[in-house]
mmCIF file of C-alpha atoms and ligand atoms in Angstrom:
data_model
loop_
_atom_site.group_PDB
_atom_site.id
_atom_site.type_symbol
_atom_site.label_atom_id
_atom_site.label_comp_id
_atom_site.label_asym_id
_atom_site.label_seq_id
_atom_site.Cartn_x
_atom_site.Cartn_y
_atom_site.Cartn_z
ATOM 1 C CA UNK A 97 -15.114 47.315 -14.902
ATOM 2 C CA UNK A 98 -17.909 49.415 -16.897
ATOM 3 C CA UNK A 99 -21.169 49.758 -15.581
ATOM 4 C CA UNK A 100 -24.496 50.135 -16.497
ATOM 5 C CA UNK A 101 -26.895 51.482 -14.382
ATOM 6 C CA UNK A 102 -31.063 51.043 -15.048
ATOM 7 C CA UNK A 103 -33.504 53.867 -14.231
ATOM 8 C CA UNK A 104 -32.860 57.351 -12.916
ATOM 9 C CA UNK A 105 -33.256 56.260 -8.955
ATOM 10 C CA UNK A 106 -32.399 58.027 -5.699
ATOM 11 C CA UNK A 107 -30.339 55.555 -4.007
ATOM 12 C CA UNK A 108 -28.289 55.380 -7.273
ATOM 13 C CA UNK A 109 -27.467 58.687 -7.083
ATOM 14 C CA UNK A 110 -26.850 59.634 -3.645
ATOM 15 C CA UNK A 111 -24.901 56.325 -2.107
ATOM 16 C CA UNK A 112 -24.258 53.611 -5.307
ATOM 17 C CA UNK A 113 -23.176 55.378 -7.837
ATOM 18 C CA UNK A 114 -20.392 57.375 -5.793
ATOM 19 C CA UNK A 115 -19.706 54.112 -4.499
ATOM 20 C CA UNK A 116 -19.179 51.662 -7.777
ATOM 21 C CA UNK A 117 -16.685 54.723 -8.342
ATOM 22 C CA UNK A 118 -14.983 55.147 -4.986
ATOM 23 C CA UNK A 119 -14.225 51.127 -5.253
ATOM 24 C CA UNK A 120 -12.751 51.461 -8.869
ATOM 25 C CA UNK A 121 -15.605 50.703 -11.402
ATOM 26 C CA UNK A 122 -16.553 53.416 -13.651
ATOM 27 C CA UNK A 123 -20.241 53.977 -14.040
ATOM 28 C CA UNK A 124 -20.492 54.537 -18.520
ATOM 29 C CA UNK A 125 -24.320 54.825 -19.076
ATOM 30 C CA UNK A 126 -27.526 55.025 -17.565
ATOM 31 C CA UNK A 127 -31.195 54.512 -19.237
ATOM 32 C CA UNK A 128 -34.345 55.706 -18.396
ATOM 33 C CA UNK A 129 -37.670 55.540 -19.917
ATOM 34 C CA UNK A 130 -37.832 59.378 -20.352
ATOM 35 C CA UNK A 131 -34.672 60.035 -22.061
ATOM 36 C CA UNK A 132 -34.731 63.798 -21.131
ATOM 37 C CA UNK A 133 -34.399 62.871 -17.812
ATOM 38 C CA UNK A 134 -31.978 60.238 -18.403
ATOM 39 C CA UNK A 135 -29.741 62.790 -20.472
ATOM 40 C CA UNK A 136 -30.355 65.128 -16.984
ATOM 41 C CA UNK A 137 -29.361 62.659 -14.132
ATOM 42 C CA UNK A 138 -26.014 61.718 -16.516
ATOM 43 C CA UNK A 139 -25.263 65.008 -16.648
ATOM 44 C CA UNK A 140 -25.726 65.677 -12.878
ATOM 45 C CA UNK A 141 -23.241 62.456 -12.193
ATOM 46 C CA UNK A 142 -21.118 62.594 -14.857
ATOM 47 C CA UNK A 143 -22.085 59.659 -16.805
ATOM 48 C CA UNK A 144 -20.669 60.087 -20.205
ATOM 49 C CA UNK A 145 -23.456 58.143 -22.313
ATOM 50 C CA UNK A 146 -27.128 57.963 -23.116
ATOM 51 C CA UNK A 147 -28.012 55.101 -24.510
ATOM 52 C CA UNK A 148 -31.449 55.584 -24.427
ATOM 53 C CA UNK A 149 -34.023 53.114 -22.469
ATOM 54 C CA UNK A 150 -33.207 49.885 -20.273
ATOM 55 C CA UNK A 151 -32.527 47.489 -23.168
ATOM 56 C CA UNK A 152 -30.083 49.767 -24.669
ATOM 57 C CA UNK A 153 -27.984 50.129 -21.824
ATOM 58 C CA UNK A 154 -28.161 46.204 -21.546
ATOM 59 C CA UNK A 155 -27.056 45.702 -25.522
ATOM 60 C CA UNK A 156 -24.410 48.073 -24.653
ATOM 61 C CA UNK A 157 -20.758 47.037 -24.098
ATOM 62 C CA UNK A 158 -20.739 47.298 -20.454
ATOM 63 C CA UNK A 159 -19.882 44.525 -17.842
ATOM 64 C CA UNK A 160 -22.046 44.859 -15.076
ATOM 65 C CA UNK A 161 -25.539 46.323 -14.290
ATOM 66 C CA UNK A 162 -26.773 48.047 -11.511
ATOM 67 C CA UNK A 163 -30.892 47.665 -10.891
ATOM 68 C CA UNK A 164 -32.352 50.448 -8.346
ATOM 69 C CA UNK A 165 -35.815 49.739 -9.974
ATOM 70 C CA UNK A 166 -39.404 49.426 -8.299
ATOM 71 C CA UNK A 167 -39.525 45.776 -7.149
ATOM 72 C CA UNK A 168 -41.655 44.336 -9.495
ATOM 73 C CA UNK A 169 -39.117 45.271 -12.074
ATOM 74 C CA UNK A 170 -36.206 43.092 -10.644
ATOM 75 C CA UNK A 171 -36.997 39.465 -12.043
ATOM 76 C CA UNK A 172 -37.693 41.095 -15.821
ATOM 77 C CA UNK A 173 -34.664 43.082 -15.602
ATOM 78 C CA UNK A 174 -32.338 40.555 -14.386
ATOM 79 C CA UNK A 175 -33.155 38.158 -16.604
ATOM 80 C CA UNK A 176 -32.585 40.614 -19.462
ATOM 81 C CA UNK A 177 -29.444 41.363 -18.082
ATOM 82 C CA UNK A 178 -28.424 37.606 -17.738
ATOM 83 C CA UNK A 179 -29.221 37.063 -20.687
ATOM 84 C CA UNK A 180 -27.145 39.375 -22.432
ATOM 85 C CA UNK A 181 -23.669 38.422 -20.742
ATOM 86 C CA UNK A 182 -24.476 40.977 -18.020
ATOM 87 C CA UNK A 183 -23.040 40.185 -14.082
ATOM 88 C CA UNK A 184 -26.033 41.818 -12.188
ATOM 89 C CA UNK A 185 -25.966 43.983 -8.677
ATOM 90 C CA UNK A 186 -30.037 44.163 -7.791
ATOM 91 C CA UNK A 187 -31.396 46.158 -5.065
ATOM 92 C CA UNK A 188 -33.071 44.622 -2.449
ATOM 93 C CA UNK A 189 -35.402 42.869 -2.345
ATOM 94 C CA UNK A 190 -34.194 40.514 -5.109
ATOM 95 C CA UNK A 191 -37.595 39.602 -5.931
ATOM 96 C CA UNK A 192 -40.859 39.911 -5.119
ATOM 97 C CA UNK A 193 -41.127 36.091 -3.931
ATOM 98 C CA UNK A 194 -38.838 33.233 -3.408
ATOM 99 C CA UNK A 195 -39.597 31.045 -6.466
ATOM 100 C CA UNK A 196 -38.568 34.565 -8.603
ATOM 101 C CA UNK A 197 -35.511 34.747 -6.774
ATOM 102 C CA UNK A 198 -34.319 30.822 -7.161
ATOM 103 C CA UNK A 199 -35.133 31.393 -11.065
ATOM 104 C CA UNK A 200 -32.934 34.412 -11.201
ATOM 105 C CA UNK A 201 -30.436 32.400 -9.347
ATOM 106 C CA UNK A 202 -30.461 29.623 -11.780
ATOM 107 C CA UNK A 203 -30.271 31.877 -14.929
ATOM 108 C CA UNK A 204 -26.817 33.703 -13.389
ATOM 109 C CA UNK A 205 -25.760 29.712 -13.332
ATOM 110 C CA UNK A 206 -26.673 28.781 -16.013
ATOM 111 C CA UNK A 207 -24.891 31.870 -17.384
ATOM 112 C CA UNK A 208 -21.946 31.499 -14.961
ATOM 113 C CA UNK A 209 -22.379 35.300 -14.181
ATOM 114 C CA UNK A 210 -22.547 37.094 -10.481
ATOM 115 C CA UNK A 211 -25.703 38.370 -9.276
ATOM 116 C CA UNK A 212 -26.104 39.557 -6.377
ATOM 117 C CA UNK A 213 -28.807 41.529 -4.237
ATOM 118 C CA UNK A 214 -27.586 44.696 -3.400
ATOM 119 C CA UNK A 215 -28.602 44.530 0.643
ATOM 120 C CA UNK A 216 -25.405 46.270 1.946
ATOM 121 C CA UNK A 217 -25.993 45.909 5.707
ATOM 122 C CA UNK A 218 -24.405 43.118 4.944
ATOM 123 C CA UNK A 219 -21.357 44.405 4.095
ATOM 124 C CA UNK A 220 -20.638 47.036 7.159
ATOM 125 C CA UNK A 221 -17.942 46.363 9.274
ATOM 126 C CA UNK A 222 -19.651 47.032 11.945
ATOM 127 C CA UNK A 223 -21.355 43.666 11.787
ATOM 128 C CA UNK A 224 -18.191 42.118 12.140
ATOM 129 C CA UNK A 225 -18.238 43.063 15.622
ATOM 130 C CA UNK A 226 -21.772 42.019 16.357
ATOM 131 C CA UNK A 227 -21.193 38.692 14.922
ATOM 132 C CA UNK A 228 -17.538 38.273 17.271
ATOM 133 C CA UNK A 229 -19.506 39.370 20.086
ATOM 134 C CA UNK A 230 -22.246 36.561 19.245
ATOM 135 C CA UNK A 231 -19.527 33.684 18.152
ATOM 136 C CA UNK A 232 -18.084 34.361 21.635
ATOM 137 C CA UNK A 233 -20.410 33.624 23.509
ATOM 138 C CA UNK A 234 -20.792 36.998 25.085
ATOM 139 C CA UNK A 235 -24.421 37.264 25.320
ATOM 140 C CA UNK A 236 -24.838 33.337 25.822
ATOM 141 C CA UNK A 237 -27.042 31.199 24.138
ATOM 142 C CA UNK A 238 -28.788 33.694 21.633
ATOM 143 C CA UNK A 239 -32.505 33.606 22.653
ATOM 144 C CA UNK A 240 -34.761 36.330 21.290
ATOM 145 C CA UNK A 241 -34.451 38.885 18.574
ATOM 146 C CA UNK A 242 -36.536 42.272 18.672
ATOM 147 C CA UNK A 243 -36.811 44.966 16.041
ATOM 148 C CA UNK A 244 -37.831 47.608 14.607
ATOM 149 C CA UNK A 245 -37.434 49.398 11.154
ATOM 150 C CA UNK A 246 -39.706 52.352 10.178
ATOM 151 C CA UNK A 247 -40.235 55.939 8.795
ATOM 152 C CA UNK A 248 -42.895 57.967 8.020
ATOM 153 C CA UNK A 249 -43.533 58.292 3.688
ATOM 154 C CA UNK A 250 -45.785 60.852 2.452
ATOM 155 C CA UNK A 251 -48.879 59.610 0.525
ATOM 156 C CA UNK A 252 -47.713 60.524 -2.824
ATOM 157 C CA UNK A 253 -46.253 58.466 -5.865
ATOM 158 C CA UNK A 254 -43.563 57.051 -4.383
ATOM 159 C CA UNK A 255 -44.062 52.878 -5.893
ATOM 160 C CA UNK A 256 -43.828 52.286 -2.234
ATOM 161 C CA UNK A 257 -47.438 52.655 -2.438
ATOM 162 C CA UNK A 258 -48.064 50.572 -5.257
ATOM 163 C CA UNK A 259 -48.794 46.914 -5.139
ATOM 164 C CA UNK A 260 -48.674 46.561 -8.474
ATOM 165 C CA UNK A 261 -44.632 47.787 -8.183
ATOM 166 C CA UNK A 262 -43.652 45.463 -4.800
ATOM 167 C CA UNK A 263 -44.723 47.813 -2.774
ATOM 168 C CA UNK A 264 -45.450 48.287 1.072
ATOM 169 C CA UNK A 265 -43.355 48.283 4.461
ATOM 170 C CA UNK A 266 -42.332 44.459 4.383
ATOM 171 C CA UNK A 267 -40.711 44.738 1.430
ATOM 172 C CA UNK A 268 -38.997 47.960 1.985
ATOM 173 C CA UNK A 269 -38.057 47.892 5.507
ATOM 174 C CA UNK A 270 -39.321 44.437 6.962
ATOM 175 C CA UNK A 271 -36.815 42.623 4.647
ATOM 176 C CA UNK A 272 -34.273 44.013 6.286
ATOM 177 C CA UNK A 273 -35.250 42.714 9.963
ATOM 178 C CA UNK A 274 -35.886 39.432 8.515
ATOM 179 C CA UNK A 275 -32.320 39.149 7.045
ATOM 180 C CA UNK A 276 -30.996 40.415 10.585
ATOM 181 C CA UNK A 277 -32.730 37.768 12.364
ATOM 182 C CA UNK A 278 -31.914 35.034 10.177
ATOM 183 C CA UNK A 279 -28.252 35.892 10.266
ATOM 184 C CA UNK A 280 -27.485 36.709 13.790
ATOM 185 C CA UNK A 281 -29.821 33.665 14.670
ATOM 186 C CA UNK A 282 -27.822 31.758 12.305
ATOM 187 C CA UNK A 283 -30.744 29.702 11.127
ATOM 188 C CA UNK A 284 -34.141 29.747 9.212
ATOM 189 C CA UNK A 285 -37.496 30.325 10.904
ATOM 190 C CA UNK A 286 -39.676 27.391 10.684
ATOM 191 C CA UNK A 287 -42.793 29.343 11.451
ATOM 192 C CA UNK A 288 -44.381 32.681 11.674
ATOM 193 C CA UNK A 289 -47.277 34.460 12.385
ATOM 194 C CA UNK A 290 -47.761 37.986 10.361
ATOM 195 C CA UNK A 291 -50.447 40.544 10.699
ATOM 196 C CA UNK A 292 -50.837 44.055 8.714
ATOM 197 C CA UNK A 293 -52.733 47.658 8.135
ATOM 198 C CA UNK A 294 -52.708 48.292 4.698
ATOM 199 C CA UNK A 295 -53.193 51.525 3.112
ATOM 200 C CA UNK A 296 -53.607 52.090 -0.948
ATOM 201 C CA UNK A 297 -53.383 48.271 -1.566
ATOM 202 C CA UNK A 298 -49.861 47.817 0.111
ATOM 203 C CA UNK A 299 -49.328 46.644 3.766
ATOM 204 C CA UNK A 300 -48.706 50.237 5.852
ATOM 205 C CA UNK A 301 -47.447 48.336 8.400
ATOM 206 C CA UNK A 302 -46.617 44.848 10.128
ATOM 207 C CA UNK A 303 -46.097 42.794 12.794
ATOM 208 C CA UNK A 304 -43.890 39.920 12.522
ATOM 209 C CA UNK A 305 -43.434 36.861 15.386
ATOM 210 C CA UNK A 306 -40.730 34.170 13.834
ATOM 211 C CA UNK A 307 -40.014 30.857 15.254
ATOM 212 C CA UNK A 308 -36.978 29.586 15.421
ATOM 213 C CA UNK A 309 -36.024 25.805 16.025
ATOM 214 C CA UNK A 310 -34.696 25.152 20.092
ATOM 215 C CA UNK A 311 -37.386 27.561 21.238
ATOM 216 C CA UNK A 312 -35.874 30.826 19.946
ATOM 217 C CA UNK A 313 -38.313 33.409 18.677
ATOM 218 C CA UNK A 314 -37.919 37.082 17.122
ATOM 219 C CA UNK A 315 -40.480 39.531 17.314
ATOM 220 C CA UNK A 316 -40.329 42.278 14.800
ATOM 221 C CA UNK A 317 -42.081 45.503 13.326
ATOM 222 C CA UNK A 318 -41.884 47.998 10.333
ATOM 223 C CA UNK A 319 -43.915 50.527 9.286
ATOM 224 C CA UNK A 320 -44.548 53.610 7.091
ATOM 225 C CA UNK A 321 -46.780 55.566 9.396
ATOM 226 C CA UNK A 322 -44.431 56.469 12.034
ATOM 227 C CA UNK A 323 -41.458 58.412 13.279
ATOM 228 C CA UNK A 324 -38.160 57.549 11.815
ATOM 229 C CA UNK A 325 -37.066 54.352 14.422
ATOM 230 C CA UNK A 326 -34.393 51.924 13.601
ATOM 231 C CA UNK A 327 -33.124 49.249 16.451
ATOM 232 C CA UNK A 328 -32.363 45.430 16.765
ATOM 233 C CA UNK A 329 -32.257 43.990 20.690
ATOM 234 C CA UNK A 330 -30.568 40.599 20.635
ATOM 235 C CA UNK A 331 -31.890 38.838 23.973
ATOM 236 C CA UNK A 332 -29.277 35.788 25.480
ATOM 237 C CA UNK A 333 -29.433 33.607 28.054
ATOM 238 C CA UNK A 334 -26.707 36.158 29.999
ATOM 239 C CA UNK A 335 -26.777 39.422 28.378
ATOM 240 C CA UNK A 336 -28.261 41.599 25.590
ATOM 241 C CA UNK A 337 -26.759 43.274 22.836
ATOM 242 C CA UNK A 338 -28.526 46.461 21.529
ATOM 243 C CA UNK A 339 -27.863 47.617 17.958
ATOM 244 C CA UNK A 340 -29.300 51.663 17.077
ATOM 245 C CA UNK A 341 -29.162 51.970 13.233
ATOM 246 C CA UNK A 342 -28.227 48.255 12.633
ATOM 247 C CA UNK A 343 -28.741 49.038 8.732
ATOM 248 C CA UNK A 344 -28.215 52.752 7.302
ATOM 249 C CA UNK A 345 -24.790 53.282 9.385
ATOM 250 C CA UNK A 346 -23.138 54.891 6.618
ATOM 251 C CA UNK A 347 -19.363 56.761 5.811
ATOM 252 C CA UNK A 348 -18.159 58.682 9.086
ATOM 253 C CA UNK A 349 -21.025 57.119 11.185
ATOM 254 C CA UNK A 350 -19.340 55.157 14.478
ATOM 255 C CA UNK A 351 -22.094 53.994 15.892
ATOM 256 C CA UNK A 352 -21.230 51.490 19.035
ATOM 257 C CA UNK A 353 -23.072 48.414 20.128
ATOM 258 C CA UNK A 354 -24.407 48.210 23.970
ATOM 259 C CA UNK A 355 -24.143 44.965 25.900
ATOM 260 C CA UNK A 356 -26.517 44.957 28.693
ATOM 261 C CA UNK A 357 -26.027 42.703 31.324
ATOM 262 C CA UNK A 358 -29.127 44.104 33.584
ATOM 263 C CA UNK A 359 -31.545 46.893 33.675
ATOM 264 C CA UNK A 360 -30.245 48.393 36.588
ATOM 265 C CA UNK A 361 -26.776 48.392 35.584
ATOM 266 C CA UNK A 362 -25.249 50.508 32.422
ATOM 267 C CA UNK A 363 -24.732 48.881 29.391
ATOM 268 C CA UNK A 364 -20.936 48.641 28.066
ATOM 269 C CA UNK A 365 -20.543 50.585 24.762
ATOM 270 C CA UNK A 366 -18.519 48.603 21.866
ATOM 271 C CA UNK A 367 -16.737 50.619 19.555
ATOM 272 C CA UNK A 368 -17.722 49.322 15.755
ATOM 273 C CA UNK A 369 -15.437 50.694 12.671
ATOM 274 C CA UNK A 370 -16.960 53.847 10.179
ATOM 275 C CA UNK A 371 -16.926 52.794 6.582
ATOM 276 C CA UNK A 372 -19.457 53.071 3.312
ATOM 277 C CA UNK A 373 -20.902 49.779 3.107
ATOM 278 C CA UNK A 374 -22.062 50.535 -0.618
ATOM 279 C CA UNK A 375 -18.295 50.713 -1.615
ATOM 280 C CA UNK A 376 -17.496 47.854 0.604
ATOM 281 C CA UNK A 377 -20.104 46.478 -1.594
ATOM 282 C CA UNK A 378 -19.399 47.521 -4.648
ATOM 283 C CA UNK A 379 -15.595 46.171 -3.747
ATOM 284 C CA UNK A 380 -17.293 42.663 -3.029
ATOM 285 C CA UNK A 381 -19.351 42.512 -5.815
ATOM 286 C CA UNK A 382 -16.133 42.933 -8.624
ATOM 287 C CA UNK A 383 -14.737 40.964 -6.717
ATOM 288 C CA UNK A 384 -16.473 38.415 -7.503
ATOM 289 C CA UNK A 385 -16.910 38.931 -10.878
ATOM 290 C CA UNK A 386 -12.784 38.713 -11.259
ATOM 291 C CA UNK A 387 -12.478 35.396 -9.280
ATOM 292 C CA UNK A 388 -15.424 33.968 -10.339
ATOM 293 C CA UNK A 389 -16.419 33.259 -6.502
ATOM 294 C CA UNK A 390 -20.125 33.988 -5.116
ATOM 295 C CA UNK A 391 -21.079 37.090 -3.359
ATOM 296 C CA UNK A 392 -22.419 37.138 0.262
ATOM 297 C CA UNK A 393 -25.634 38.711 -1.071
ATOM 298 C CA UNK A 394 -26.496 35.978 -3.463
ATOM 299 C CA UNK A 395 -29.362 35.351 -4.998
ATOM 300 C CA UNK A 396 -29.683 31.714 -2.684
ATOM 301 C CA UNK A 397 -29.119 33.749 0.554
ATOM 302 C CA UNK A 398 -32.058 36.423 -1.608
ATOM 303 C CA UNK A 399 -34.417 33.056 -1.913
ATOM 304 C CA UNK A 400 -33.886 31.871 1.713
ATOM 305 C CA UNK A 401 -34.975 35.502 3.000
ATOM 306 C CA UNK A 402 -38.514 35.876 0.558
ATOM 307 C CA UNK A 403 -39.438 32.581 1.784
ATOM 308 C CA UNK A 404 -39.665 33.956 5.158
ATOM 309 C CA UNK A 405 -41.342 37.272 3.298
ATOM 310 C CA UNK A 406 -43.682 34.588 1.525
ATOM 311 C CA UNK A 407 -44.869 33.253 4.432
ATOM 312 C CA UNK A 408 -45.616 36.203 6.414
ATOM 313 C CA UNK A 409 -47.819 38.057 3.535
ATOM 314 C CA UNK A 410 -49.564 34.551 3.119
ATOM 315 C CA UNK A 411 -50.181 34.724 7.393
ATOM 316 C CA UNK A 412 -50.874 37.912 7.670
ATOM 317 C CA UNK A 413 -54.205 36.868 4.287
ATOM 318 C CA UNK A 414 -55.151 33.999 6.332
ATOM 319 C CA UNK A 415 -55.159 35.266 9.747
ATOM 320 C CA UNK A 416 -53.259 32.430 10.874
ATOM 321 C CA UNK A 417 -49.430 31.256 12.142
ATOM 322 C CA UNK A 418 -47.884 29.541 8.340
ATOM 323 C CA UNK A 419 -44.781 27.173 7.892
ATOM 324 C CA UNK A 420 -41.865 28.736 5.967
ATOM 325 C CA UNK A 421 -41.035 26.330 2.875
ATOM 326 C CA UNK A 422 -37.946 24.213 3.131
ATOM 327 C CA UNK A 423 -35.267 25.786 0.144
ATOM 328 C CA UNK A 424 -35.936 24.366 -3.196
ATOM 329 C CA UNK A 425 -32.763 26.039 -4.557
ATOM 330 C CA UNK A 426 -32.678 27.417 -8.500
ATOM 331 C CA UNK A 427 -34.096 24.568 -10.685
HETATM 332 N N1 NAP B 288 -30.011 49.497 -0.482
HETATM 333 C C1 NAP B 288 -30.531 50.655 -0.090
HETATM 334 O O1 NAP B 288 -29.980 51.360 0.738
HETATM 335 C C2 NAP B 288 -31.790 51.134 -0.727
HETATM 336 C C3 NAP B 288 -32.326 52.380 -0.382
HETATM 337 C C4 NAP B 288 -33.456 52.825 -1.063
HETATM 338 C C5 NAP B 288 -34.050 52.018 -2.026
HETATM 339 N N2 NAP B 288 -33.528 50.808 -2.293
HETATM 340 C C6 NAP B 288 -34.120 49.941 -3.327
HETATM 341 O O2 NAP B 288 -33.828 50.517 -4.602
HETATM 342 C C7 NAP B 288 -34.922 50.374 -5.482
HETATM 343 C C8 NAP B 288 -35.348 51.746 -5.959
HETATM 344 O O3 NAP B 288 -35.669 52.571 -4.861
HETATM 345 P P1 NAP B 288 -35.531 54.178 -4.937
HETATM 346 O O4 NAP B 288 -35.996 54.702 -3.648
HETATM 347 O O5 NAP B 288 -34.180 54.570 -5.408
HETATM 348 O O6 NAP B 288 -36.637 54.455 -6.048
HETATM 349 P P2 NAP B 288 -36.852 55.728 -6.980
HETATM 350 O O7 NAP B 288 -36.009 56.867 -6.551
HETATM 351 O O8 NAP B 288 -38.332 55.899 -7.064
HETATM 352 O O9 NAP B 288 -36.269 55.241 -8.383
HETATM 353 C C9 NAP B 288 -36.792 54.181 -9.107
HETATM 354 C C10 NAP B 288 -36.549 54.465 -10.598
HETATM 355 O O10 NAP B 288 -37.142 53.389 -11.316
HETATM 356 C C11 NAP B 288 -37.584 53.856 -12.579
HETATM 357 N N3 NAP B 288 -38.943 53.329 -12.806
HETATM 358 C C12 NAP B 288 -39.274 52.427 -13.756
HETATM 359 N N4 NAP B 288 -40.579 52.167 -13.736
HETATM 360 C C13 NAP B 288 -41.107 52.916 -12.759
HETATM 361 C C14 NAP B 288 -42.432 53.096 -12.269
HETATM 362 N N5 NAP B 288 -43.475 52.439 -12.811
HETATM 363 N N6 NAP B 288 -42.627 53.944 -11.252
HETATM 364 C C15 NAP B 288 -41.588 54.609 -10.715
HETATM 365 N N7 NAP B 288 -40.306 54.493 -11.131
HETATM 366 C C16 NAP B 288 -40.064 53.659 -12.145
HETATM 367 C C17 NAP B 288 -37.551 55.371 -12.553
HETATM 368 O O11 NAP B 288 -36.463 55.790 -13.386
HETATM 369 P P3 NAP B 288 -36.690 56.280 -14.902
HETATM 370 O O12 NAP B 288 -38.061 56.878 -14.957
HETATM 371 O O13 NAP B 288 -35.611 57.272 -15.124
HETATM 372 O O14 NAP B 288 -36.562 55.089 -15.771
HETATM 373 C C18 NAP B 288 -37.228 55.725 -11.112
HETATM 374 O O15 NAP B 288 -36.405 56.851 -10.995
HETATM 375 C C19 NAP B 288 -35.967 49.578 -4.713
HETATM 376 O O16 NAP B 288 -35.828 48.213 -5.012
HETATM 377 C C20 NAP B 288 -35.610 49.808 -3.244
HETATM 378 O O17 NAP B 288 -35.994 48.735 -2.401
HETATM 379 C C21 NAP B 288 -32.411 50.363 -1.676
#
């Protein structure tokens, strides 16, 4: 399968790009909008061609696209993509709200063409465990999620910073405790209450309290402005499971789960498998394209995420606890 690949990004180079390869696609051209440094970073990977700017690659003959653009950038690019015949992995998050997500959703339909959001947590073994452990009742009735994602970014130009690019900590990092929530909660939130320091125009950090129907709740926090901290605590009505690094495990990285039964006592260690979730990813994602079957990170499962998002940047402007909206679905 050729791919395309859309701006000269970081995470392209250092973890997707070896990845699309590693799981048997071969990465043909790049674009950037400086071509000198689009005719650089192909030379530095190895990508045989050029083409020029983002359009070109996407009238090019390749079969897939890869979009590790600033956020704002996703819905344009995707739809260009779509458009042409393209199948479409997008980083995360899909979108910069849920109604832009459910409309690229319905173009990929419409199109009957995979697109997928390119959140690769999601794809790490190691959540196979954590989701056995859940299924078997192990920690009970789940109860309580806690979490935190954060790491300390340099003022600087990094579109993290700008709001005009989908910038700011809930996008970045939040998104990812969201997602984690809703999936080992197996459910939606049906209210939350958000608040925020912004810095630059862009929230710096947040807060986030979810609630869950039956009286379950998840309390999490992500930030820019502190040391590098990464944990999930899922809280049952018999035990606890504690997950370090629930989402950047990565390649030789065996990082176990804890089950805690009580304070005072040590928590068991479970062993969770190594593995590069990008390729696992990657694998998933042509895949999909072959059979024709949707990917786990579609672009519904995208929508049903930035509602959540949506609701907590519209709590955290009104100072007040918001419903999430009920799914809508592409239209
Ligand atoms: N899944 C993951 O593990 C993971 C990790 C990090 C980031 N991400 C996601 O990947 C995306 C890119 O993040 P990144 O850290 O790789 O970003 P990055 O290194 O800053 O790369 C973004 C690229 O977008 C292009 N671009 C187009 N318009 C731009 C603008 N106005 N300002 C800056 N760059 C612009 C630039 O390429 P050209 O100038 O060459 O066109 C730039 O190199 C984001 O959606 C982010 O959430 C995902």
């Amino acid at each position: 399968m050729r791919w395309g690949v859309l701006g000269s990004s970081r995470i392209a180079a250092r973890a997707v790009i070896p990845a699309i390869r590693a799981a048997g696609g071969e990465v043909v051209a790049v674009g950037s909008r400086d071509r000198e440094r689009g005719s650089r970073v192909a030379g530095e990977l190895g990508i045989p061609s050029v083409p020029g700017g983002y359009l070109d690659v996407l009238n090019s003959n390749v079969d897939c696209v890869y979009i590790p653009l600033p956020n704002s950038l996703h819905l344009p690019l995707c739809l260009e993509a779509l458009e042409r015949g393209k199948h479409v992995l997008c980083e995360k998050p899909l979108a910069l709200n849920a109604e832009e997500a459910d409309e690229m959703g319905a173009a990929a339909l419409r199109q009957k063409l995979v697109l997928a959001e390119a959140l690769m947590y999601r794809y790490h073994p190691r959540w196979e465990v954590i989701l056995r452990v859940i299924r078997e009742g192990r920690i009970g009735v789940p109860q309580h999620v806690a979490g935190s994602f954060a790491f300390p970014l340099q003022p600087g130009d990094d579109y993290r910073w700008d709001p005009e690019l989908g910038g700011g900590a809930l996008y970045d990092v939040g998104s990812y405790l969201v997602s984690a929530s809703r999936w080992v909660l197996g459910g939606e939130p049906t209210r939350v209450l958000a608040s925020a320091g912004f810095r630059g125009g862009v929230d710096l950090w947040c807060d986030l309290l979810l609630e869950f129907p039956d009286q379950v709740g998840a309390a999490l926090s992500c930030g820019f402005s502190r040391a590098e901290s990464q944990w999930l605590r899922l809280e049952g009505s018999e035990a606890t499971l504690v997950i370090p690094a629930p989402f950047t495990a990565w390649r030789g990285q065996r990082i176990p789960v804890y089950l805690e039964r009580a304070p005072d006592r040590p928590p068991a260690a479970l062993e969770t498998p190594a593995a590069d979730p990008y390729q696992v990813m990657a694998g998933r994602f042509m895949e999909a394209v072959r059979e024709g079957s949707p990917p786990p990170t579609s672009a519904a499962e995208a929508a049903a995420n930035l509602r959540v998002i949506d609701a907590c940047r519209e709590s955290w402007k009104e100072a007040a606890a918001v419903p999430v909206s009920p799914a809508r679905g592409p239209r």
